[in-house]
Amino acid sequence: MTTDAPQWVRVTLRMTRSALMSLAWFWAICLIAATVVTIVLAWRLGEPPFSIMSTVRYGGIWYPFSVGLILVTATINVHVAAGQTRRSFVIGSLLSGALAGLLSGVIMTVLLPLEAEVYLAQGWPHLTTSAAAIPEPWGTSLLLHCAIFVTGSVSGVLVGLTYYRWSAWATLALPLTVLAPVIASGMDGRSLTIAAIWAASAVTAVAAYVLARTIPIRKPLEMS
Amino acid sequence: MSGYAVSVRDLTVRYGRTTAVDRVSFDLEADGIYGLLGRNGSGKTSTLSVLASLRRATAGTVLVDGADPFENEALMAGIALIRESGDVLANAKISVNFDYFRRVRPAWDPDFAEELVDVFGLNRKKPISTFSRGQKSAFGAVIGLASRAPLTMFDEVYLGMDAPSRYRFYDLLLADYAEHPRTIILSSHLISEIERLFSGVVVIDEGRLLLSEDVDEFRTRGATFTGPVAAVDAVTAGLRVVASRSLGPTKEVTVYGDLDETTLAGARSADIAIGGVSVQDLFVHLTEKESR
């Protein structure tokens, strides 16, 4: 990428590289853990009582959430003090998180039916709780899982910004700033719910963008 | 490379009910080393933060190279504010930080950066967060110097360094400025060490501008008389004494204000040496409450 590209493009590419690295670790750990847990449960109980992979979806919300939050609070001062705009920072944070989220959504949409095939081959039921069902058809599943993985990241960026801006007072805004991932936690595959998650995520992203554009850059925390 | 000119008009910065900077105006020509002087809490950091786009002015305008720097992509890339506690990737090593700054600072000089690391004796194998306060300050100085930004500002960054490192920093700054002229602002309340670097000074106190002028002009606001104690006392009687030092039979007195020809002639006839006033002495005098 040449330095002629707009700053937000360069920043987004740089952040996306980091996000994909983080994503690779997330999925590597999840796949190893899911395999081990499945084997242990099958050995101890005869069969896994529920889909292990479907529980990974909760990690898919809150892991990107924490990454987005840490990204903002730890690096926005470095980014702006190094002569880059808040605009490129917030666009890069949101887009890189969203791109990684979409990729994870695709991975989850593929892995769940694969897991179901394995369970079927072993004669195990492939169950989730009714609220956390795996929606059909696959297009709905893709929309739900992309929404789940995107919303955590976007919300993490907004929560990080509110805490950076207002410190502990930002806690008062949590009912609004984490609304999207809370809706997503229901894992409800109804079209209306999926649309609500996407809409809440879009509003969250716009709020993060608006807040970031004028945010004062404080003195960095004293390094230990 | 050329530095950026700075124009500040009626700059006001408020934090809630506290006014940190109150209608401050000054101009700095491109290519010069300027001292932004003020006591602790005088508004220096707030002023620099607005120049560096780290925060927005509550009121007033700030122009860097003729344009508002806030969220201005092209301008911000050429403005560097180095703060003492450091805006760096604290958990990363020097090489990772250099790679980052190389990507974002258009005039970054990688060879100079490596040379500076050797000069300050910084450990390349450890993350910045494990450095001592002085080493962190030195690393900030490295980033500021190697960035070669057309507007480079150091906000008390050298206070954490030990004396040899500070003098090394001043020498490096001056040498690099001679080779790559740009606009440099040094903010400090410890002036004696750095006043030789200045081409101009801006003094603010309690958020208000006291003066902004060329350093030679600033020094003519007073004079220093050095000679025998009795003679110096006689000449300076009735003048506004800013500082006084005695060493055996010799005394040095710094006075503030315009001096008439009679006083100067009297001093010369008494074999008293007349010199310029130190920026530090004048600064202390100007920022003392009873002097205003």
PDB file of N, CA and C in Angstrom, chain A residues 3 5-8 10 14 17 74-75 77-88 164 212-224, chain B residues 45 49 52-56 70-73 76-81 83 85-90 100-101 103-105 128-131 133 136 155:
ATOM      1  N   THR A   3       1.904   5.280   0.258  1.00  0.00           N
ATOM      2  CA  THR A   3       1.500   6.318   1.213  1.00  0.00           C
ATOM      3  C   THR A   3       0.542   7.307   0.553  1.00  0.00           C
ATOM      4  N   ALA A   5      -2.335   6.435  -0.657  1.00  0.00           N
ATOM      5  CA  ALA A   5      -3.698   6.015  -0.323  1.00  0.00           C
ATOM      6  C   ALA A   5      -4.213   6.871   0.821  1.00  0.00           C
ATOM      7  N   PRO A   6      -5.539   7.109   0.868  1.00  0.00           N
ATOM      8  CA  PRO A   6      -6.080   7.882   2.003  1.00  0.00           C
ATOM      9  C   PRO A   6      -5.700   7.245   3.336  1.00  0.00           C
ATOM     10  N   GLN A   7      -5.528   8.108   4.317  1.00  0.00           N
ATOM     11  CA  GLN A   7      -5.065   7.603   5.615  1.00  0.00           C
ATOM     12  C   GLN A   7      -5.983   6.523   6.171  1.00  0.00           C
ATOM     13  N   TRP A   8      -7.287   6.693   6.023  1.00  0.00           N
ATOM     14  CA  TRP A   8      -8.203   5.711   6.622  1.00  0.00           C
ATOM     15  C   TRP A   8      -8.030   4.334   5.972  1.00  0.00           C
ATOM     16  N   ARG A  10      -5.116   3.151   4.735  1.00  0.00           N
ATOM     17  CA  ARG A  10      -3.868   2.589   5.280  1.00  0.00           C
ATOM     18  C   ARG A  10      -4.081   2.077   6.708  1.00  0.00           C
ATOM     19  N   ARG A  14      -3.890  -1.782   8.127  1.00  0.00           N
ATOM     20  CA  ARG A  14      -2.985  -2.124   9.233  1.00  0.00           C
ATOM     21  C   ARG A  14      -3.756  -2.777  10.377  1.00  0.00           C
ATOM     22  N   ARG A  17      -4.987  -6.339   9.512  1.00  0.00           N
ATOM     23  CA  ARG A  17      -3.933  -7.355   9.666  1.00  0.00           C
ATOM     24  C   ARG A  17      -3.854  -7.824  11.117  1.00  0.00           C
ATOM     25  N   ALA A  74      -6.181   1.709  24.587  1.00  0.00           N
ATOM     26  CA  ALA A  74      -4.717   1.594  24.634  1.00  0.00           C
ATOM     27  C   ALA A  74      -4.010   2.331  23.511  1.00  0.00           C
ATOM     28  N   THR A  75      -4.706   2.585  22.402  1.00  0.00           N
ATOM     29  CA  THR A  75      -3.944   3.094  21.257  1.00  0.00           C
ATOM     30  C   THR A  75      -4.437   4.404  20.653  1.00  0.00           C
ATOM     31  N   ASN A  77      -4.493   7.375  21.853  1.00  0.00           N
ATOM     32  CA  ASN A  77      -3.549   8.473  22.114  1.00  0.00           C
ATOM     33  C   ASN A  77      -2.300   8.344  21.247  1.00  0.00           C
ATOM     34  N   VAL A  78      -1.827   7.117  21.053  1.00  0.00           N
ATOM     35  CA  VAL A  78      -0.635   6.908  20.213  1.00  0.00           C
ATOM     36  C   VAL A  78      -0.957   7.304  18.772  1.00  0.00           C
ATOM     37  N   HIS A  79      -2.127   6.888  18.316  1.00  0.00           N
ATOM     38  CA  HIS A  79      -2.546   7.143  16.935  1.00  0.00           C
ATOM     39  C   HIS A  79      -2.611   8.645  16.643  1.00  0.00           C
ATOM     40  N   VAL A  80      -3.294   9.391  17.495  1.00  0.00           N
ATOM     41  CA  VAL A  80      -3.483  10.826  17.227  1.00  0.00           C
ATOM     42  C   VAL A  80      -2.189  11.595  17.497  1.00  0.00           C
ATOM     43  N   ALA A  81      -1.485  11.233  18.571  1.00  0.00           N
ATOM     44  CA  ALA A  81      -0.226  11.933  18.864  1.00  0.00           C
ATOM     45  C   ALA A  81       0.816  11.667  17.786  1.00  0.00           C
ATOM     46  N   ALA A  82       0.658  10.575  17.046  1.00  0.00           N
ATOM     47  CA  ALA A  82       1.591  10.290  15.949  1.00  0.00           C
ATOM     48  C   ALA A  82       1.176  11.009  14.665  1.00  0.00           C
ATOM     49  N   GLY A  83       0.223  11.926  14.783  1.00  0.00           N
ATOM     50  CA  GLY A  83      -0.122  12.758  13.635  1.00  0.00           C
ATOM     51  C   GLY A  83      -1.175  12.178  12.723  1.00  0.00           C
ATOM     52  N   GLN A  84      -1.999  11.285  13.252  1.00  0.00           N
ATOM     53  CA  GLN A  84      -3.080  10.725  12.441  1.00  0.00           C
ATOM     54  C   GLN A  84      -4.420  11.197  13.006  1.00  0.00           C
ATOM     55  N   THR A  85      -5.427  11.170  12.164  1.00  0.00           N
ATOM     56  CA  THR A  85      -6.708  11.734  12.591  1.00  0.00           C
ATOM     57  C   THR A  85      -7.537  10.727  13.389  1.00  0.00           C
ATOM     58  N   ARG A  86      -8.443  11.296  14.174  1.00  0.00           N
ATOM     59  CA  ARG A  86      -9.411  10.458  14.892  1.00  0.00           C
ATOM     60  C   ARG A  86     -10.301   9.732  13.888  1.00  0.00           C
ATOM     61  N   ARG A  87     -10.553  10.437  12.764  1.00  0.00           N
ATOM     62  CA  ARG A  87     -11.413   9.855  11.732  1.00  0.00           C
ATOM     63  C   ARG A  87     -10.824   8.534  11.231  1.00  0.00           C
ATOM     64  N   SER A  88      -9.539   8.542  10.888  1.00  0.00           N
ATOM     65  CA  SER A  88      -8.931   7.310  10.376  1.00  0.00           C
ATOM     66  C   SER A  88      -8.908   6.236  11.460  1.00  0.00           C
ATOM     67  N   TYR A 164     -12.971   6.143  27.597  1.00  0.00           N
ATOM     68  CA  TYR A 164     -11.828   7.036  27.385  1.00  0.00           C
ATOM     69  C   TYR A 164     -12.259   8.487  27.588  1.00  0.00           C
ATOM     70  N   ALA A 212     -15.922   9.854  18.421  1.00  0.00           N
ATOM     71  CA  ALA A 212     -14.463   9.847  18.225  1.00  0.00           C
ATOM     72  C   ALA A 212     -13.951  11.115  17.556  1.00  0.00           C
ATOM     73  N   ARG A 213     -14.757  11.718  16.694  1.00  0.00           N
ATOM     74  CA  ARG A 213     -14.249  12.811  15.866  1.00  0.00           C
ATOM     75  C   ARG A 213     -13.747  14.020  16.655  1.00  0.00           C
ATOM     76  N   THR A 214     -14.265  14.233  17.850  1.00  0.00           N
ATOM     77  CA  THR A 214     -13.814  15.400  18.621  1.00  0.00           C
ATOM     78  C   THR A 214     -13.244  15.005  19.983  1.00  0.00           C
ATOM     79  N   ILE A 215     -13.003  13.736  20.176  1.00  0.00           N
ATOM     80  CA  ILE A 215     -12.608  13.285  21.528  1.00  0.00           C
ATOM     81  C   ILE A 215     -11.244  13.882  21.916  1.00  0.00           C
ATOM     82  N   PRO A 216     -11.143  14.470  23.118  1.00  0.00           N
ATOM     83  CA  PRO A 216      -9.846  15.006  23.546  1.00  0.00           C
ATOM     84  C   PRO A 216      -8.883  13.857  23.868  1.00  0.00           C
ATOM     85  N   ILE A 217      -7.645  14.035  23.456  1.00  0.00           N
ATOM     86  CA  ILE A 217      -6.629  13.002  23.723  1.00  0.00           C
ATOM     87  C   ILE A 217      -5.947  13.347  25.036  1.00  0.00           C
ATOM     88  N   ARG A 218      -6.176  12.501  26.015  1.00  0.00           N
ATOM     89  CA  ARG A 218      -5.637  12.778  27.344  1.00  0.00           C
ATOM     90  C   ARG A 218      -4.167  12.398  27.408  1.00  0.00           C
ATOM     91  N   LYS A 219      -3.550  12.807  28.516  1.00  0.00           N
ATOM     92  CA  LYS A 219      -2.191  12.344  28.746  1.00  0.00           C
ATOM     93  C   LYS A 219      -2.224  10.841  28.886  1.00  0.00           C
ATOM     94  N   PRO A 220      -1.229  10.143  28.315  1.00  0.00           N
ATOM     95  CA  PRO A 220      -1.246   8.696  28.434  1.00  0.00           C
ATOM     96  C   PRO A 220      -1.130   8.272  29.893  1.00  0.00           C
ATOM     97  N   LEU A 221      -1.683   7.099  30.178  1.00  0.00           N
ATOM     98  CA  LEU A 221      -1.575   6.586  31.537  1.00  0.00           C
ATOM     99  C   LEU A 221      -0.102   6.374  31.840  1.00  0.00           C
ATOM    100  N   GLU A 222       0.266   6.666  33.068  1.00  0.00           N
ATOM    101  CA  GLU A 222       1.664   6.498  33.437  1.00  0.00           C
ATOM    102  C   GLU A 222       2.055   5.040  33.257  1.00  0.00           C
ATOM    103  N   MET A 223       3.113   4.845  32.503  1.00  0.00           N
ATOM    104  CA  MET A 223       3.541   3.468  32.246  1.00  0.00           C
ATOM    105  C   MET A 223       4.259   2.916  33.471  1.00  0.00           C
ATOM    106  N   SER A 224       3.992   1.652  33.758  1.00  0.00           N
ATOM    107  CA  SER A 224       4.588   1.061  34.964  1.00  0.00           C
ATOM    108  C   SER A 224       6.073   0.838  34.757  1.00  0.00           C
TER     109      SER A 224
ATOM    110  N   THR B  45       0.728  23.128  28.467  1.00  0.00           N
ATOM    111  CA  THR B  45       0.341  21.848  27.851  1.00  0.00           C
ATOM    112  C   THR B  45      -0.977  21.979  27.097  1.00  0.00           C
ATOM    113  N   SER B  49      -1.418  21.219  23.263  1.00  0.00           N
ATOM    114  CA  SER B  49      -2.385  20.183  22.881  1.00  0.00           C
ATOM    115  C   SER B  49      -3.303  20.657  21.763  1.00  0.00           C
ATOM    116  N   ALA B  52      -1.386  20.669  18.553  1.00  0.00           N
ATOM    117  CA  ALA B  52      -1.154  19.306  18.044  1.00  0.00           C
ATOM    118  C   ALA B  52      -2.457  18.571  17.748  1.00  0.00           C
ATOM    119  N   SER B  53      -3.576  19.264  17.828  1.00  0.00           N
ATOM    120  CA  SER B  53      -4.892  18.650  17.555  1.00  0.00           C
ATOM    121  C   SER B  53      -5.270  17.577  18.567  1.00  0.00           C
ATOM    122  N   LEU B  54      -4.651  17.607  19.722  1.00  0.00           N
ATOM    123  CA  LEU B  54      -5.031  16.617  20.735  1.00  0.00           C
ATOM    124  C   LEU B  54      -6.338  17.013  21.416  1.00  0.00           C
ATOM    125  N   ARG B  55      -6.647  18.285  21.340  1.00  0.00           N
ATOM    126  CA  ARG B  55      -7.949  18.728  21.828  1.00  0.00           C
ATOM    127  C   ARG B  55      -8.368  19.968  21.051  1.00  0.00           C
ATOM    128  N   ARG B  56      -9.638  20.249  21.118  1.00  0.00           N
ATOM    129  CA  ARG B  56     -10.174  21.393  20.401  1.00  0.00           C
ATOM    130  C   ARG B  56     -10.158  22.609  21.311  1.00  0.00           C
ATOM    131  N   PHE B  70      -6.858  20.987  13.322  1.00  0.00           N
ATOM    132  CA  PHE B  70      -7.706  19.962  13.950  1.00  0.00           C
ATOM    133  C   PHE B  70      -8.289  19.014  12.908  1.00  0.00           C
ATOM    134  N   GLU B  71      -7.966  17.734  13.045  1.00  0.00           N
ATOM    135  CA  GLU B  71      -8.417  16.678  12.134  1.00  0.00           C
ATOM    136  C   GLU B  71      -8.045  16.958  10.679  1.00  0.00           C
ATOM    137  N   ASN B  72      -6.990  17.735  10.497  1.00  0.00           N
ATOM    138  CA  ASN B  72      -6.493  18.031   9.158  1.00  0.00           C
ATOM    139  C   ASN B  72      -5.399  17.006   8.843  1.00  0.00           C
ATOM    140  N   GLU B  73      -5.746  16.042   7.979  1.00  0.00           N
ATOM    141  CA  GLU B  73      -4.877  14.882   7.741  1.00  0.00           C
ATOM    142  C   GLU B  73      -3.474  15.283   7.287  1.00  0.00           C
ATOM    143  N   MET B  76      -1.641  17.380  10.256  1.00  0.00           N
ATOM    144  CA  MET B  76      -1.334  16.616  11.472  1.00  0.00           C
ATOM    145  C   MET B  76      -0.116  15.715  11.298  1.00  0.00           C
ATOM    146  N   ALA B  77       0.075  15.217  10.081  1.00  0.00           N
ATOM    147  CA  ALA B  77       1.230  14.350   9.836  1.00  0.00           C
ATOM    148  C   ALA B  77       2.540  15.102  10.026  1.00  0.00           C
ATOM    149  N   GLY B  78       2.469  16.439   9.942  1.00  0.00           N
ATOM    150  CA  GLY B  78       3.669  17.240  10.098  1.00  0.00           C
ATOM    151  C   GLY B  78       3.767  17.944  11.439  1.00  0.00           C
ATOM    152  N   ILE B  79       2.936  17.544  12.376  1.00  0.00           N
ATOM    153  CA  ILE B  79       2.965  18.148  13.714  1.00  0.00           C
ATOM    154  C   ILE B  79       3.233  17.059  14.742  1.00  0.00           C
ATOM    155  N   ALA B  80       4.249  17.266  15.556  1.00  0.00           N
ATOM    156  CA  ALA B  80       4.575  16.263  16.586  1.00  0.00           C
ATOM    157  C   ALA B  80       4.634  16.936  17.947  1.00  0.00           C
ATOM    158  N   LEU B  81       3.850  16.430  18.875  1.00  0.00           N
ATOM    159  CA  LEU B  81       3.941  16.875  20.267  1.00  0.00           C
ATOM    160  C   LEU B  81       4.421  15.696  21.093  1.00  0.00           C
ATOM    161  N   ARG B  83       5.068  14.299  24.648  1.00  0.00           N
ATOM    162  CA  ARG B  83       4.731  14.546  26.053  1.00  0.00           C
ATOM    163  C   ARG B  83       5.590  13.650  26.939  1.00  0.00           C
ATOM    164  N   SER B  85       5.159  11.639  29.450  1.00  0.00           N
ATOM    165  CA  SER B  85       4.823  10.246  29.740  1.00  0.00           C
ATOM    166  C   SER B  85       4.737   9.397  28.476  1.00  0.00           C
ATOM    167  N   GLY B  86       4.880  10.022  27.319  1.00  0.00           N
ATOM    168  CA  GLY B  86       5.071   9.243  26.098  1.00  0.00           C
ATOM    169  C   GLY B  86       3.798   8.728  25.467  1.00  0.00           C
ATOM    170  N   ASP B  87       3.648   8.996  24.173  1.00  0.00           N
ATOM    171  CA  ASP B  87       2.538   8.422  23.414  1.00  0.00           C
ATOM    172  C   ASP B  87       3.151   7.389  22.478  1.00  0.00           C
ATOM    173  N   VAL B  88       3.538   6.273  23.047  1.00  0.00           N
ATOM    174  CA  VAL B  88       4.203   5.228  22.267  1.00  0.00           C
ATOM    175  C   VAL B  88       3.538   3.889  22.555  1.00  0.00           C
ATOM    176  N   LEU B  89       3.917   2.883  21.778  1.00  0.00           N
ATOM    177  CA  LEU B  89       3.391   1.536  22.015  1.00  0.00           C
ATOM    178  C   LEU B  89       4.180   0.961  23.190  1.00  0.00           C
ATOM    179  N   ALA B  90       3.636   1.164  24.387  1.00  0.00           N
ATOM    180  CA  ALA B  90       4.400   0.931  25.615  1.00  0.00           C
ATOM    181  C   ALA B  90       4.795  -0.525  25.815  1.00  0.00           C
ATOM    182  N   TYR B 100       6.253   1.425  13.467  1.00  0.00           N
ATOM    183  CA  TYR B 100       4.983   2.168  13.495  1.00  0.00           C
ATOM    184  C   TYR B 100       5.192   3.619  13.056  1.00  0.00           C
ATOM    185  N   PHE B 101       6.173   4.275  13.663  1.00  0.00           N
ATOM    186  CA  PHE B 101       6.377   5.696  13.356  1.00  0.00           C
ATOM    187  C   PHE B 101       6.909   5.894  11.932  1.00  0.00           C
ATOM    188  N   ARG B 103       5.874   4.340   9.425  1.00  0.00           N
ATOM    189  CA  ARG B 103       4.696   4.310   8.548  1.00  0.00           C
ATOM    190  C   ARG B 103       3.880   5.591   8.610  1.00  0.00           C
ATOM    191  N   VAL B 104       3.912   6.276   9.739  1.00  0.00           N
ATOM    192  CA  VAL B 104       2.988   7.408   9.909  1.00  0.00           C
ATOM    193  C   VAL B 104       3.661   8.777   9.850  1.00  0.00           C
ATOM    194  N   ARG B 105       4.968   8.822   9.961  1.00  0.00           N
ATOM    195  CA  ARG B 105       5.664  10.105   9.912  1.00  0.00           C
ATOM    196  C   ARG B 105       6.390  10.240   8.572  1.00  0.00           C
ATOM    197  N   ILE B 128       9.108  -0.830  26.021  1.00  0.00           N
ATOM    198  CA  ILE B 128       9.262   0.533  26.545  1.00  0.00           C
ATOM    199  C   ILE B 128       8.733   0.634  27.979  1.00  0.00           C
ATOM    200  N   SER B 129       7.698  -0.153  28.290  1.00  0.00           N
ATOM    201  CA  SER B 129       7.083  -0.056  29.621  1.00  0.00           C
ATOM    202  C   SER B 129       8.057  -0.445  30.738  1.00  0.00           C
ATOM    203  N   THR B 130       9.135  -1.173  30.389  1.00  0.00           N
ATOM    204  CA  THR B 130      10.101  -1.579  31.426  1.00  0.00           C
ATOM    205  C   THR B 130      11.205  -0.535  31.600  1.00  0.00           C
ATOM    206  N   PHE B 131      11.200   0.497  30.791  1.00  0.00           N
ATOM    207  CA  PHE B 131      12.242   1.525  30.889  1.00  0.00           C
ATOM    208  C   PHE B 131      12.048   2.360  32.157  1.00  0.00           C
ATOM    209  N   ARG B 133      12.056   6.086  34.127  1.00  0.00           N
ATOM    210  CA  ARG B 133      11.427   7.340  33.705  1.00  0.00           C
ATOM    211  C   ARG B 133      12.341   8.121  32.752  1.00  0.00           C
ATOM    212  N   LYS B 136      12.386   6.481  29.368  1.00  0.00           N
ATOM    213  CA  LYS B 136      11.140   6.757  28.628  1.00  0.00           C
ATOM    214  C   LYS B 136      11.184   8.171  28.043  1.00  0.00           C
ATOM    215  N   ASP B 155       7.073  18.825  25.227  1.00  0.00           N
ATOM    216  CA  ASP B 155       6.421  19.338  26.429  1.00  0.00           C
ATOM    217  C   ASP B 155       7.087  18.755  27.667  1.00  0.00           C
TER     218      ASP B 155
END
